[in-house]
C-alpha atoms as a printed R data frame, in Angstrom:
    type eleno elety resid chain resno        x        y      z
1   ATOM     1    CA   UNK     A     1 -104.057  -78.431  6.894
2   ATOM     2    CA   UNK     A     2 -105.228  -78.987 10.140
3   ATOM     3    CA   UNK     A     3 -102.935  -81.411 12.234
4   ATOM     4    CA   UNK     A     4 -103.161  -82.863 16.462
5   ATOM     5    CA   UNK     A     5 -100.542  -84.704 16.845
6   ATOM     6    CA   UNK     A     6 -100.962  -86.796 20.334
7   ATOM     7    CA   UNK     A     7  -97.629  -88.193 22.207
8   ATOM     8    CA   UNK     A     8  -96.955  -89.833 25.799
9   ATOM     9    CA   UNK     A     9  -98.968  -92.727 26.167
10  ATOM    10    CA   UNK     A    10  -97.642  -96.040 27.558
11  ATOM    11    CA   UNK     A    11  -98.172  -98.421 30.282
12  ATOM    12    CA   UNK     A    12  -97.631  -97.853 34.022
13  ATOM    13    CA   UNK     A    13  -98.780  -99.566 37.190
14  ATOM    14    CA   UNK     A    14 -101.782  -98.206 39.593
15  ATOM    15    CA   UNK     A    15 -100.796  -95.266 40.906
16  ATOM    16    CA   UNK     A    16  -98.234  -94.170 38.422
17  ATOM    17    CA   UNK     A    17  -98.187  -90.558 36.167
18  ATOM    18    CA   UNK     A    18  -98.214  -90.025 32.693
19  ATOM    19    CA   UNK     A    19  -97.939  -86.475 30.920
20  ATOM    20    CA   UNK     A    20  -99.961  -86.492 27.302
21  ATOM    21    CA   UNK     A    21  -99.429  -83.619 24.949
22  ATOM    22    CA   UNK     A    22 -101.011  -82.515 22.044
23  ATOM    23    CA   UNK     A    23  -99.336  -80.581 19.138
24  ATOM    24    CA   UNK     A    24 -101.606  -78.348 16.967
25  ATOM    25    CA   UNK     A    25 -101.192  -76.608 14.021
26  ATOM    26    CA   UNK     A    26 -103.454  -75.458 10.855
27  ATOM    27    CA   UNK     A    27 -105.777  -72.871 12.630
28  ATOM    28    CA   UNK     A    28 -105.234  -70.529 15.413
29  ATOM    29    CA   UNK     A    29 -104.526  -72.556 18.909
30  ATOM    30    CA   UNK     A    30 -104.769  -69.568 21.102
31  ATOM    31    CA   UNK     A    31 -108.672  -68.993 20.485
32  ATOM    32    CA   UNK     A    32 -110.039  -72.236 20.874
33  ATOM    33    CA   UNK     A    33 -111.598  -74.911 22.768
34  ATOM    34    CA   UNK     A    34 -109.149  -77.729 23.311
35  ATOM    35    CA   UNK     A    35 -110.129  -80.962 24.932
36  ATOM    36    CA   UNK     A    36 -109.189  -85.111 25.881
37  ATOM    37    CA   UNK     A    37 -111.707  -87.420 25.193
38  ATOM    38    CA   UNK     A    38 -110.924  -90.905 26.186
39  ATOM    39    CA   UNK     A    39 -112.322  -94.470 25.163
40  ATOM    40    CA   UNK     A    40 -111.887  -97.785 26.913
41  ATOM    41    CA   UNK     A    41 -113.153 -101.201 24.645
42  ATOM    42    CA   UNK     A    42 -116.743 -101.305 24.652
43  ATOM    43    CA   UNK     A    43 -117.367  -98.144 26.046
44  ATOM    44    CA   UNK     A    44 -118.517  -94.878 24.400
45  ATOM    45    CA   UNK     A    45 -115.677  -92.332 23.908
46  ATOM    46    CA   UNK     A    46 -115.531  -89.628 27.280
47  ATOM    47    CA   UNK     A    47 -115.290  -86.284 27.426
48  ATOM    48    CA   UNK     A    48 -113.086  -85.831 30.901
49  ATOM    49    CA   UNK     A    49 -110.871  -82.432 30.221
50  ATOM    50    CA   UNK     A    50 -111.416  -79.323 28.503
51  ATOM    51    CA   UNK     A    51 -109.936  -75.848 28.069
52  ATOM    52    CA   UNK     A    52 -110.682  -72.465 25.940
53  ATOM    53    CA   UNK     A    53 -106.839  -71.642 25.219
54  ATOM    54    CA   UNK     A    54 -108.263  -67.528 25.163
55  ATOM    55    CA   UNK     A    55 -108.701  -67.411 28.718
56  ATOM    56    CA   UNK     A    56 -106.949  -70.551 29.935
57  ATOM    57    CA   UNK     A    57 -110.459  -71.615 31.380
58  ATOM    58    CA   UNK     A    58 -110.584  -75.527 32.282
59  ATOM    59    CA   UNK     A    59 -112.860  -77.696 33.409
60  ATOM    60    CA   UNK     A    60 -112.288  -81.804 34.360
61  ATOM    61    CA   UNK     A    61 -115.017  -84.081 34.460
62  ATOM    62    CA   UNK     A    62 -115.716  -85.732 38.072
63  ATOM    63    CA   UNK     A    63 -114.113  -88.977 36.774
64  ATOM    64    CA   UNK     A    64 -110.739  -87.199 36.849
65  ATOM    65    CA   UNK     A    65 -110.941  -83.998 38.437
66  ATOM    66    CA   UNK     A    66 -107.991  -84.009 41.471
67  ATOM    67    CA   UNK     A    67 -106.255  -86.738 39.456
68  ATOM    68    CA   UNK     A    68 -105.970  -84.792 35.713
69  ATOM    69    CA   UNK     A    69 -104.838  -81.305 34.935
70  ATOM    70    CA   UNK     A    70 -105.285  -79.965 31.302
71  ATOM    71    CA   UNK     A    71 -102.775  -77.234 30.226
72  ATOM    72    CA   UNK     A    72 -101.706  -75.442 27.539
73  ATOM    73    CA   UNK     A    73  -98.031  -73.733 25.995
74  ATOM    74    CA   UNK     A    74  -99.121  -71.332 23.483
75  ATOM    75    CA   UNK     A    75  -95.585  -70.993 22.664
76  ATOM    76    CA   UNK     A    76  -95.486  -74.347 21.271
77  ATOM    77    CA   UNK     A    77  -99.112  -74.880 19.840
78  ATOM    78    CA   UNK     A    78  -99.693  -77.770 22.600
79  ATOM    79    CA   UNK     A    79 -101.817  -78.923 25.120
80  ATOM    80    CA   UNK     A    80 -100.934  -81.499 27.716
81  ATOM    81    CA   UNK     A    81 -102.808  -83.673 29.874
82  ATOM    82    CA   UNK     A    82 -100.785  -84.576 33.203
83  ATOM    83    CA   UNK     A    83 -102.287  -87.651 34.787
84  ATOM    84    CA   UNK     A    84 -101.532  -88.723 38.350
85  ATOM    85    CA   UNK     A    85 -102.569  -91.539 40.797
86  ATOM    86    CA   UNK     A    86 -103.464  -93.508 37.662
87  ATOM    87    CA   UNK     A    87 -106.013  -96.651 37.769
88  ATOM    88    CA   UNK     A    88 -106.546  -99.341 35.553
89  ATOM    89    CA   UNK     A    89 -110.389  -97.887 35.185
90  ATOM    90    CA   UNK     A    90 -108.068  -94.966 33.037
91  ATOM    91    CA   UNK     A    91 -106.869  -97.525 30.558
92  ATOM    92    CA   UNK     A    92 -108.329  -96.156 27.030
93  ATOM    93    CA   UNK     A    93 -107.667  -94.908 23.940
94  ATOM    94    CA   UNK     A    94 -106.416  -91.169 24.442
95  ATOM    95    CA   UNK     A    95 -107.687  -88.186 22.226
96  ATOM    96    CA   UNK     A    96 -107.083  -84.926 21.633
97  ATOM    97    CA   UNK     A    97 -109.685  -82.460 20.062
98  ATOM    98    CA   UNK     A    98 -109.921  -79.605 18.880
99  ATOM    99    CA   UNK     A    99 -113.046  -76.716 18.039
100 ATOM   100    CA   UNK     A   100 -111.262  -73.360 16.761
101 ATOM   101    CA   UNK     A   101 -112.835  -70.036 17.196
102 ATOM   102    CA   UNK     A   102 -115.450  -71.503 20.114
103 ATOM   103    CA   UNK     A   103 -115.663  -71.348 23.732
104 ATOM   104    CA   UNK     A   104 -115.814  -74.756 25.595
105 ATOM   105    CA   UNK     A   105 -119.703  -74.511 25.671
106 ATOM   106    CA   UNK     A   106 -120.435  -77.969 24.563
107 ATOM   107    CA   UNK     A   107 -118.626  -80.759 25.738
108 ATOM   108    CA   UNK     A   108 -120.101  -83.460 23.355
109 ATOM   109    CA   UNK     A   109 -117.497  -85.378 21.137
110 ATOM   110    CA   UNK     A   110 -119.825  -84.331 17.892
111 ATOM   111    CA   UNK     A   111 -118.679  -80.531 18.934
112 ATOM   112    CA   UNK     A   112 -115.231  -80.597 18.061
113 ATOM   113    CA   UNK     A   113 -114.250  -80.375 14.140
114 ATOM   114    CA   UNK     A   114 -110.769  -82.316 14.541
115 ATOM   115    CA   UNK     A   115 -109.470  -85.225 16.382
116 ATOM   116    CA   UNK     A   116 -106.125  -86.722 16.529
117 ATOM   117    CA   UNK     A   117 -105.105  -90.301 16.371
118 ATOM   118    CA   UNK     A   118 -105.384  -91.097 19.500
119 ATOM   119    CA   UNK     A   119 -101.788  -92.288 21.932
120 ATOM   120    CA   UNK     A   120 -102.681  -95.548 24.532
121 ATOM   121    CA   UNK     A   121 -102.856  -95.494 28.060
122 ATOM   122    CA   UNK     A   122 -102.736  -99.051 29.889
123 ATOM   123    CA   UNK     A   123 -102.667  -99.014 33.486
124 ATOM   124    CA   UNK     A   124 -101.809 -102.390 35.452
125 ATOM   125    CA   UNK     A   125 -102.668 -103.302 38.934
């Protein structure tokens, strides 16, 4: 049974960090494409970081790139999201996804075969 288990949401002001993680298990972690998709109220659900935990190969959307970093312990089965200079524009809905045995080579949400339950990010100004 396939479980991602999200953890490390909360509320912070402008400007503050928060550190997201993922726990996986149910298929092999260290051969697929791991991702955080995000989704603010009446918005569609974003796409911002990605990584194929083979290589270690990331890529961050423009919205967060020099703010985000994706990671990965394949020691632990995880996959973290660190997230600095935070804005309230980041306050959403938090997701972790997973495709196993796949490359990152599409980004859209209706790639990736499980989803966890999402953890909260608020961010006051």
């Amino acid at each position: 049974q396939v479980q991602l288990v999200e953890s490390g949401g909360g509320s912070v002001q402008d400007g503050g960090s928060l550190r997201l993680s993922c726990a996986a298990s149910g298929f092999t972690f260290t051969t697929a494409c791991m991702a955080w998709f995000r989704q603010a109220p009446g918005k569609e659900r974003e796409g911002i970081a990605f990584i194929y935990t083979g290589t270690a190969y990331k890529i961050h959307t423009d919205s967060v790139k020099g703010r985000f970093t994706i990671s990965q312990d394949n020691a632990k089965n995880t996959v973290y999201l660190q997230m600095n200079k935070l804005e309230p524009e980041d306050t959403a809905m938090y997701y972790c996804a997973a495709r196993s045995g796949a490359t990152c080579w599409d980004k859209d949400a209706t790639f990736f075969t499980y989803w966890g339950q999402g953890t909260l990010v608020a961010v006051s100004s």
